[in-house]
mmCIF file of C-alpha atoms in Angstrom:
data_model
loop_
_atom_site.group_PDB
_atom_site.id
_atom_site.type_symbol
_atom_site.label_atom_id
_atom_site.label_comp_id
_atom_site.label_asym_id
_atom_site.label_seq_id
_atom_site.Cartn_x
_atom_site.Cartn_y
_atom_site.Cartn_z
ATOM 1 C CA UNK A 1 53.410 -29.511 -3.797
ATOM 2 C CA UNK A 2 50.437 -26.903 -3.220
ATOM 3 C CA UNK A 3 46.605 -28.119 -0.921
ATOM 4 C CA UNK A 4 44.389 -28.379 -3.080
ATOM 5 C CA UNK A 5 41.430 -25.817 -2.641
ATOM 6 C CA UNK A 6 38.460 -25.572 -3.057
ATOM 7 C CA UNK A 7 36.621 -22.306 -4.220
ATOM 8 C CA UNK A 8 33.113 -22.111 -3.492
ATOM 9 C CA UNK A 9 29.867 -20.215 -3.576
ATOM 10 C CA UNK A 10 29.304 -18.524 -1.150
ATOM 11 C CA UNK A 11 26.504 -15.617 0.686
ATOM 12 C CA UNK A 12 26.722 -12.848 3.198
ATOM 13 C CA UNK A 13 24.552 -11.154 4.946
ATOM 14 C CA UNK A 14 25.962 -7.896 6.924
ATOM 15 C CA UNK A 15 28.672 -7.538 4.580
ATOM 16 C CA UNK A 16 29.154 -4.119 5.429
ATOM 17 C CA UNK A 17 29.359 -4.125 9.115
ATOM 18 C CA UNK A 18 33.006 -5.226 11.546
ATOM 19 C CA UNK A 19 33.404 -8.429 10.485
ATOM 20 C CA UNK A 20 31.273 -8.770 7.642
ATOM 21 C CA UNK A 21 33.750 -6.424 5.914
ATOM 22 C CA UNK A 22 36.226 -8.651 6.636
ATOM 23 C CA UNK A 23 35.289 -11.548 5.210
ATOM 24 C CA UNK A 24 34.015 -10.665 2.456
ATOM 25 C CA UNK A 25 37.307 -9.417 1.422
ATOM 26 C CA UNK A 26 38.860 -12.280 2.294
ATOM 27 C CA UNK A 27 36.611 -14.052 0.170
ATOM 28 C CA UNK A 28 36.837 -12.214 -3.061
ATOM 29 C CA UNK A 29 40.785 -12.599 -2.540
ATOM 30 C CA UNK A 30 40.278 -16.231 -1.436
ATOM 31 C CA UNK A 31 38.411 -16.539 -5.311
ATOM 32 C CA UNK A 32 35.184 -17.952 -4.015
ATOM 33 C CA UNK A 33 32.360 -17.023 -5.909
ATOM 34 C CA UNK A 34 30.064 -14.381 -3.616
ATOM 35 C CA UNK A 35 26.619 -12.805 -3.254
ATOM 36 C CA UNK A 36 25.712 -10.915 -0.714
ATOM 37 C CA UNK A 37 22.366 -10.168 0.203
ATOM 38 C CA UNK A 38 21.777 -7.280 1.904
ATOM 39 C CA UNK A 39 17.958 -5.216 2.652
ATOM 40 C CA UNK A 40 16.431 -3.126 0.510
ATOM 41 C CA UNK A 41 17.068 0.234 2.312
ATOM 42 C CA UNK A 42 20.604 -0.004 2.210
ATOM 43 C CA UNK A 43 23.028 1.681 0.792
ATOM 44 C CA UNK A 44 26.333 -0.020 0.893
ATOM 45 C CA UNK A 45 27.902 -0.139 -2.056
ATOM 46 C CA UNK A 46 30.468 -3.599 -2.790
ATOM 47 C CA UNK A 47 33.076 -4.727 -6.004
ATOM 48 C CA UNK A 48 32.494 -5.082 -9.533
ATOM 49 C CA UNK A 49 33.110 -9.027 -8.238
ATOM 50 C CA UNK A 50 30.033 -9.174 -5.785
ATOM 51 C CA UNK A 51 26.442 -10.365 -6.875
ATOM 52 C CA UNK A 52 24.536 -8.638 -5.411
ATOM 53 C CA UNK A 53 20.803 -9.518 -4.537
ATOM 54 C CA UNK A 54 18.106 -6.785 -2.258
ATOM 55 C CA UNK A 55 16.187 -7.744 0.521
ATOM 56 C CA UNK A 56 13.830 -8.485 2.725
ATOM 57 C CA UNK A 57 15.469 -10.796 5.065
ATOM 58 C CA UNK A 58 11.339 -12.047 5.569
ATOM 59 C CA UNK A 59 10.956 -12.765 1.634
ATOM 60 C CA UNK A 60 11.369 -15.915 1.340
ATOM 61 C CA UNK A 61 10.424 -16.713 -1.688
ATOM 62 C CA UNK A 62 13.056 -14.272 -2.528
ATOM 63 C CA UNK A 63 15.510 -15.719 0.453
ATOM 64 C CA UNK A 64 15.760 -18.981 -1.074
ATOM 65 C CA UNK A 65 15.554 -18.494 -5.034
ATOM 66 C CA UNK A 66 18.686 -15.801 -3.734
ATOM 67 C CA UNK A 67 20.105 -18.715 -1.530
ATOM 68 C CA UNK A 68 20.241 -21.539 -4.520
ATOM 69 C CA UNK A 69 23.124 -23.252 -6.266
ATOM 70 C CA UNK A 70 25.141 -21.986 -2.886
ATOM 71 C CA UNK A 71 27.722 -23.875 -1.052
ATOM 72 C CA UNK A 72 27.236 -22.029 2.125
ATOM 73 C CA UNK A 73 25.822 -18.934 3.726
ATOM 74 C CA UNK A 74 28.186 -16.556 6.388
ATOM 75 C CA UNK A 75 25.752 -14.253 8.433
ATOM 76 C CA UNK A 76 27.718 -11.154 10.436
ATOM 77 C CA UNK A 77 24.415 -9.965 12.233
ATOM 78 C CA UNK A 78 24.854 -7.857 14.876
ATOM 79 C CA UNK A 79 24.110 -7.743 17.854
ATOM 80 C CA UNK A 80 20.872 -6.920 17.578
ATOM 81 C CA UNK A 81 20.117 -8.326 15.533
ATOM 82 C CA UNK A 82 20.216 -11.480 15.503
ATOM 83 C CA UNK A 83 17.287 -13.198 15.304
ATOM 84 C CA UNK A 84 17.307 -11.489 11.639
ATOM 85 C CA UNK A 85 19.413 -15.469 11.496
ATOM 86 C CA UNK A 86 15.550 -16.858 11.921
ATOM 87 C CA UNK A 87 14.194 -17.097 8.226
ATOM 88 C CA UNK A 88 17.607 -16.935 6.868
ATOM 89 C CA UNK A 89 17.864 -20.369 8.330
ATOM 90 C CA UNK A 90 14.841 -21.945 7.322
ATOM 91 C CA UNK A 91 15.589 -20.446 3.926
ATOM 92 C CA UNK A 92 18.169 -22.174 4.193
ATOM 93 C CA UNK A 93 16.958 -24.999 4.476
ATOM 94 C CA UNK A 94 14.655 -24.576 2.072
ATOM 95 C CA UNK A 95 17.422 -23.718 -1.006
ATOM 96 C CA UNK A 96 19.666 -26.892 -0.075
ATOM 97 C CA UNK A 97 22.024 -24.888 0.958
ATOM 98 C CA UNK A 98 24.847 -27.761 2.978
ATOM 99 C CA UNK A 99 26.856 -24.806 5.512
ATOM 100 C CA UNK A 100 25.426 -21.913 7.294
ATOM 101 C CA UNK A 101 28.500 -19.777 9.333
ATOM 102 C CA UNK A 102 25.449 -18.690 11.952
ATOM 103 C CA UNK A 103 26.709 -15.202 13.735
ATOM 104 C CA UNK A 104 29.184 -16.388 16.677
ATOM 105 C CA UNK A 105 32.517 -14.759 16.291
ATOM 106 C CA UNK A 106 33.291 -14.595 19.366
ATOM 107 C CA UNK A 107 34.501 -16.282 22.956
ATOM 108 C CA UNK A 108 34.542 -20.690 23.741
ATOM 109 C CA UNK A 109 30.671 -21.485 23.718
ATOM 110 C CA UNK A 110 31.803 -25.030 25.203
ATOM 111 C CA UNK A 111 33.219 -23.719 28.534
ATOM 112 C CA UNK A 112 31.463 -24.090 31.898
ATOM 113 C CA UNK A 113 32.723 -22.044 33.856
ATOM 114 C CA UNK A 114 33.119 -19.263 31.210
ATOM 115 C CA UNK A 115 29.169 -20.001 30.341
ATOM 116 C CA UNK A 116 27.933 -19.443 33.255
ATOM 117 C CA UNK A 117 29.311 -15.930 33.736
ATOM 118 C CA UNK A 118 27.785 -14.491 31.198
ATOM 119 C CA UNK A 119 24.917 -15.193 28.359
ATOM 120 C CA UNK A 120 26.330 -13.840 25.677
ATOM 121 C CA UNK A 121 27.550 -17.586 24.342
ATOM 122 C CA UNK A 122 24.194 -18.755 25.020
ATOM 123 C CA UNK A 123 22.117 -16.345 23.391
ATOM 124 C CA UNK A 124 23.289 -17.925 19.681
ATOM 125 C CA UNK A 125 23.076 -21.809 20.830
ATOM 126 C CA UNK A 126 19.225 -21.624 19.388
ATOM 127 C CA UNK A 127 20.122 -20.325 15.740
ATOM 128 C CA UNK A 128 22.532 -23.647 15.832
ATOM 129 C CA UNK A 129 19.818 -25.385 17.670
ATOM 130 C CA UNK A 130 17.041 -25.129 14.438
ATOM 131 C CA UNK A 131 19.737 -25.615 11.919
ATOM 132 C CA UNK A 132 19.777 -29.167 13.143
ATOM 133 C CA UNK A 133 16.461 -30.030 13.370
ATOM 134 C CA UNK A 134 16.278 -28.990 10.034
ATOM 135 C CA UNK A 135 17.909 -31.509 8.606
ATOM 136 C CA UNK A 136 19.852 -30.008 6.464
ATOM 137 C CA UNK A 137 22.608 -27.376 6.441
ATOM 138 C CA UNK A 138 24.777 -28.326 9.036
ATOM 139 C CA UNK A 139 27.192 -25.253 10.870
ATOM 140 C CA UNK A 140 30.576 -24.815 10.888
ATOM 141 C CA UNK A 141 30.273 -22.412 14.016
ATOM 142 C CA UNK A 142 33.827 -19.199 14.347
ATOM 143 C CA UNK A 143 34.983 -18.406 17.710
ATOM 144 C CA UNK A 144 37.822 -15.512 18.013
ATOM 145 C CA UNK A 145 37.666 -14.248 21.425
ATOM 146 C CA UNK A 146 37.335 -9.974 21.122
ATOM 147 C CA UNK A 147 38.612 -8.562 18.036
ATOM 148 C CA UNK A 148 42.122 -7.107 18.310
ATOM 149 C CA UNK A 149 41.455 -4.172 16.857
ATOM 150 C CA UNK A 150 38.256 -3.081 17.873
ATOM 151 C CA UNK A 151 39.307 -4.122 21.799
ATOM 152 C CA UNK A 152 42.790 -1.579 21.482
ATOM 153 C CA UNK A 153 40.687 0.765 19.210
ATOM 154 C CA UNK A 154 37.999 1.752 22.684
ATOM 155 C CA UNK A 155 40.965 0.061 25.229
ATOM 156 C CA UNK A 156 39.157 -2.501 26.547
ATOM 157 C CA UNK A 157 41.931 -4.704 27.254
ATOM 158 C CA UNK A 158 42.933 -2.553 30.362
ATOM 159 C CA UNK A 159 45.488 -0.703 27.683
ATOM 160 C CA UNK A 160 44.345 2.665 25.975
ATOM 161 C CA UNK A 161 46.383 3.816 24.222
ATOM 162 C CA UNK A 162 45.201 7.776 23.883
ATOM 163 C CA UNK A 163 44.633 8.065 27.339
ATOM 164 C CA UNK A 164 48.752 5.838 27.843
ATOM 165 C CA UNK A 165 46.569 3.763 31.000
ATOM 166 C CA UNK A 166 46.709 -0.116 31.413
ATOM 167 C CA UNK A 167 44.751 -1.810 34.021
ATOM 168 C CA UNK A 168 46.201 -4.293 34.735
ATOM 169 C CA UNK A 169 43.458 -7.257 36.338
ATOM 170 C CA UNK A 170 45.515 -9.841 39.471
ATOM 171 C CA UNK A 171 48.915 -8.695 37.703
ATOM 172 C CA UNK A 172 48.767 -9.143 34.131
ATOM 173 C CA UNK A 173 50.490 -12.172 33.316
ATOM 174 C CA UNK A 174 47.263 -14.883 32.318
ATOM 175 C CA UNK A 175 47.595 -15.594 28.881
ATOM 176 C CA UNK A 176 44.306 -15.364 26.470
ATOM 177 C CA UNK A 177 43.972 -16.253 22.247
ATOM 178 C CA UNK A 178 43.190 -12.895 20.497
ATOM 179 C CA UNK A 179 41.808 -12.585 16.645
ATOM 180 C CA UNK A 180 42.398 -9.480 14.556
ATOM 181 C CA UNK A 181 38.814 -8.249 12.374
ATOM 182 C CA UNK A 182 41.795 -9.921 9.204
ATOM 183 C CA UNK A 183 42.613 -12.597 10.409
ATOM 184 C CA UNK A 184 38.907 -14.052 10.728
ATOM 185 C CA UNK A 185 37.757 -13.276 7.764
ATOM 186 C CA UNK A 186 41.552 -15.086 5.716
ATOM 187 C CA UNK A 187 40.924 -17.809 7.758
ATOM 188 C CA UNK A 188 36.846 -18.209 7.350
ATOM 189 C CA UNK A 189 38.072 -17.736 3.506
ATOM 190 C CA UNK A 190 40.818 -19.530 3.784
ATOM 191 C CA UNK A 191 38.827 -23.062 5.435
ATOM 192 C CA UNK A 192 36.398 -22.596 2.959
ATOM 193 C CA UNK A 193 38.405 -23.828 0.762
ATOM 194 C CA UNK A 194 38.907 -26.762 2.240
ATOM 195 C CA UNK A 195 38.153 -29.747 -0.212
ATOM 196 C CA UNK A 196 34.737 -32.149 1.156
ATOM 197 C CA UNK A 197 36.000 -34.167 3.103
ATOM 198 C CA UNK A 198 38.347 -31.920 5.827
ATOM 199 C CA UNK A 199 35.459 -28.794 5.311
ATOM 200 C CA UNK A 200 32.449 -31.705 6.611
ATOM 201 C CA UNK A 201 34.991 -32.607 9.637
ATOM 202 C CA UNK A 202 34.030 -29.009 11.208
ATOM 203 C CA UNK A 203 30.331 -29.771 10.645
ATOM 204 C CA UNK A 204 27.971 -28.475 13.157
ATOM 205 C CA UNK A 205 31.678 -28.103 15.528
ATOM 206 C CA UNK A 206 33.447 -24.820 16.058
ATOM 207 C CA UNK A 207 36.479 -23.408 14.608
ATOM 208 C CA UNK A 208 39.270 -21.615 16.688
ATOM 209 C CA UNK A 209 41.125 -18.709 15.628
ATOM 210 C CA UNK A 210 44.401 -17.233 16.326
ATOM 211 C CA UNK A 211 46.364 -14.104 16.257
ATOM 212 C CA UNK A 212 48.495 -13.685 19.291
ATOM 213 C CA UNK A 213 48.600 -15.798 22.536
ATOM 214 C CA UNK A 214 49.269 -12.807 25.023
ATOM 215 C CA UNK A 215 48.933 -11.512 29.206
ATOM 216 C CA UNK A 216 47.864 -8.173 29.061
ATOM 217 C CA UNK A 217 51.168 -7.363 29.859
ATOM 218 C CA UNK A 218 52.200 -8.522 26.428
ATOM 219 C CA UNK A 219 50.006 -5.578 25.058
ATOM 220 C CA UNK A 220 51.407 -3.278 27.101
ATOM 221 C CA UNK A 221 54.677 -4.587 25.981
ATOM 222 C CA UNK A 222 52.980 -4.317 23.095
ATOM 223 C CA UNK A 223 51.774 -0.549 23.179
ATOM 224 C CA UNK A 224 55.335 1.042 24.462
ATOM 225 C CA UNK A 225 57.088 0.113 21.728
ATOM 226 C CA UNK A 226 54.247 0.658 19.254
ATOM 227 C CA UNK A 227 54.616 4.099 20.489
ATOM 228 C CA UNK A 228 58.297 4.475 22.288
ATOM 229 C CA UNK A 229 56.630 5.485 25.817
ATOM 230 C CA UNK A 230 58.057 3.446 28.770
ATOM 231 C CA UNK A 231 56.309 2.299 31.947
ATOM 232 C CA UNK A 232 56.737 5.452 33.332
ATOM 233 C CA UNK A 233 55.254 7.745 30.822
ATOM 234 C CA UNK A 234 51.812 4.853 31.738
ATOM 235 C CA UNK A 235 49.516 5.744 34.619
ATOM 236 C CA UNK A 236 49.188 2.452 35.472
ATOM 237 C CA UNK A 237 45.955 0.627 37.564
ATOM 238 C CA UNK A 238 45.672 -3.668 39.148
ATOM 239 C CA UNK A 239 42.317 -4.161 39.317
ATOM 240 C CA UNK A 240 41.143 -7.587 41.354
ATOM 241 C CA UNK A 241 38.825 -9.645 37.857
ATOM 242 C CA UNK A 242 36.744 -11.114 40.829
ATOM 243 C CA UNK A 243 35.782 -7.556 41.828
ATOM 244 C CA UNK A 244 35.468 -6.019 38.522
ATOM 245 C CA UNK A 245 32.372 -9.087 36.988
ATOM 246 C CA UNK A 246 30.926 -9.163 40.989
ATOM 247 C CA UNK A 247 30.109 -5.409 40.525
ATOM 248 C CA UNK A 248 28.864 -6.622 36.962
ATOM 249 C CA UNK A 249 26.668 -8.172 38.371
ATOM 250 C CA UNK A 250 25.175 -5.979 40.677
ATOM 251 C CA UNK A 251 21.552 -5.151 39.841
ATOM 252 C CA UNK A 252 22.055 -1.273 39.606
ATOM 253 C CA UNK A 253 24.264 -2.181 36.870
ATOM 254 C CA UNK A 254 24.633 -0.463 33.459
ATOM 255 C CA UNK A 255 24.771 -2.695 30.470
ATOM 256 C CA UNK A 256 28.110 -1.069 29.584
ATOM 257 C CA UNK A 257 28.998 -2.419 33.141
ATOM 258 C CA UNK A 258 28.209 -5.652 31.854
ATOM 259 C CA UNK A 259 29.419 -5.890 28.661
ATOM 260 C CA UNK A 260 33.625 -4.702 30.018
ATOM 261 C CA UNK A 261 33.081 -7.504 32.636
ATOM 262 C CA UNK A 262 33.736 -9.501 29.718
ATOM 263 C CA UNK A 263 37.148 -9.042 29.698
ATOM 264 C CA UNK A 264 37.872 -9.794 32.855
ATOM 265 C CA UNK A 265 37.068 -12.988 32.283
ATOM 266 C CA UNK A 266 39.285 -13.213 29.400
ATOM 267 C CA UNK A 267 42.337 -12.536 31.360
ATOM 268 C CA UNK A 268 41.052 -15.012 33.814
ATOM 269 C CA UNK A 269 42.859 -18.011 34.853
ATOM 270 C CA UNK A 270 40.493 -21.307 34.221
ATOM 271 C CA UNK A 271 37.551 -19.327 32.491
ATOM 272 C CA UNK A 272 38.244 -19.819 29.184
ATOM 273 C CA UNK A 273 40.244 -17.528 27.530
ATOM 274 C CA UNK A 274 42.798 -19.273 26.957
ATOM 275 C CA UNK A 275 41.811 -21.743 24.790
ATOM 276 C CA UNK A 276 45.626 -22.208 22.428
ATOM 277 C CA UNK A 277 45.079 -25.624 22.815
ATOM 278 C CA UNK A 278 42.220 -25.544 20.022
ATOM 279 C CA UNK A 279 43.400 -23.151 17.763
ATOM 280 C CA UNK A 280 43.559 -24.013 14.466
ATOM 281 C CA UNK A 281 46.639 -25.017 12.715
ATOM 282 C CA UNK A 282 47.670 -21.225 10.065
ATOM 283 C CA UNK A 283 50.033 -23.463 8.474
ATOM 284 C CA UNK A 284 46.286 -26.079 7.375
ATOM 285 C CA UNK A 285 45.113 -22.498 5.883
ATOM 286 C CA UNK A 286 48.225 -21.372 4.378
ATOM 287 C CA UNK A 287 48.246 -18.121 6.237
ATOM 288 C CA UNK A 288 52.131 -16.728 7.673
ATOM 289 C CA UNK A 289 51.833 -15.742 11.225
ATOM 290 C CA UNK A 290 50.672 -12.424 12.867
ATOM 291 C CA UNK A 291 53.367 -10.060 14.173
ATOM 292 C CA UNK A 292 51.945 -7.970 17.200
ATOM 293 C CA UNK A 293 53.196 -5.292 16.894
ATOM 294 C CA UNK A 294 53.505 -4.784 12.660
ATOM 295 C CA UNK A 295 48.733 -4.142 13.994
ATOM 296 C CA UNK A 296 50.169 -1.729 17.283
ATOM 297 C CA UNK A 297 51.829 0.119 15.549
ATOM 298 C CA UNK A 298 49.009 0.609 12.722
ATOM 299 C CA UNK A 299 46.732 1.198 15.618
ATOM 300 C CA UNK A 300 48.717 4.054 16.480
ATOM 301 C CA UNK A 301 49.446 5.116 13.542
ATOM 302 C CA UNK A 302 44.994 5.549 13.358
ATOM 303 C CA UNK A 303 45.516 6.810 16.865
ATOM 304 C CA UNK A 304 47.353 9.433 16.232
ATOM 305 C CA UNK A 305 48.689 8.035 19.266
#
């Protein structure tokens, strides 16, 4: 017997963004009745099946009216627009929206050592607290670690497909969990198909997603297979994660240096990159296992690497 599914009324903010676009595609594919809220200055186009409401996020009557009858509000805003969530959260409470998926889509906010080293997840906590304080909606936080496609395109896992360079932190053998953008969308859409009794278990909780549980060496091996190369075709260096992290804390460190130091943390033993024991079973969401080599080959073709 096929698992019971409950399609829902879902409103999405940031539907044409890096993570918003695959979420939108997955919501539609799953059969959710999907609405997009977008600002007047946006020139994004959406499929005919999407209901589009155009207005200012700070216009409370507009947002409340748009959110009436909605089951879920998903916010996939950019990192520089986190505060745009505040009026949306308040409006969702006034509209009686049961669930809000705030803009998390990052690493484990509950891991003490990881969060002692970075402000990234701490910056997102006030929005969850606001949802709880208003007492109407419940939040569901998505944990996915740095997205596979985004990270490989920019070489920030330490492996640059175009330049054929690999930088291994502490030997490159520590495993961590990483998720494709496609799987983030598919998983969230599938989670929102769960019956009420099942979905309610995630009220004010994090859901941990993962496409692959891999080390830098695993990623490198896949990259070599995808490019039909061997180690002799690559320039390989080794680096101490402690050194990278220490340099990022220097007062003179650039914003980019601080940002890139997040990746060595993912591959540093005991710092929360490996949350494999927390990952939701894809079978519960009726999703197939992904293949790393297939994803890597697609990226190689895209980058002409």
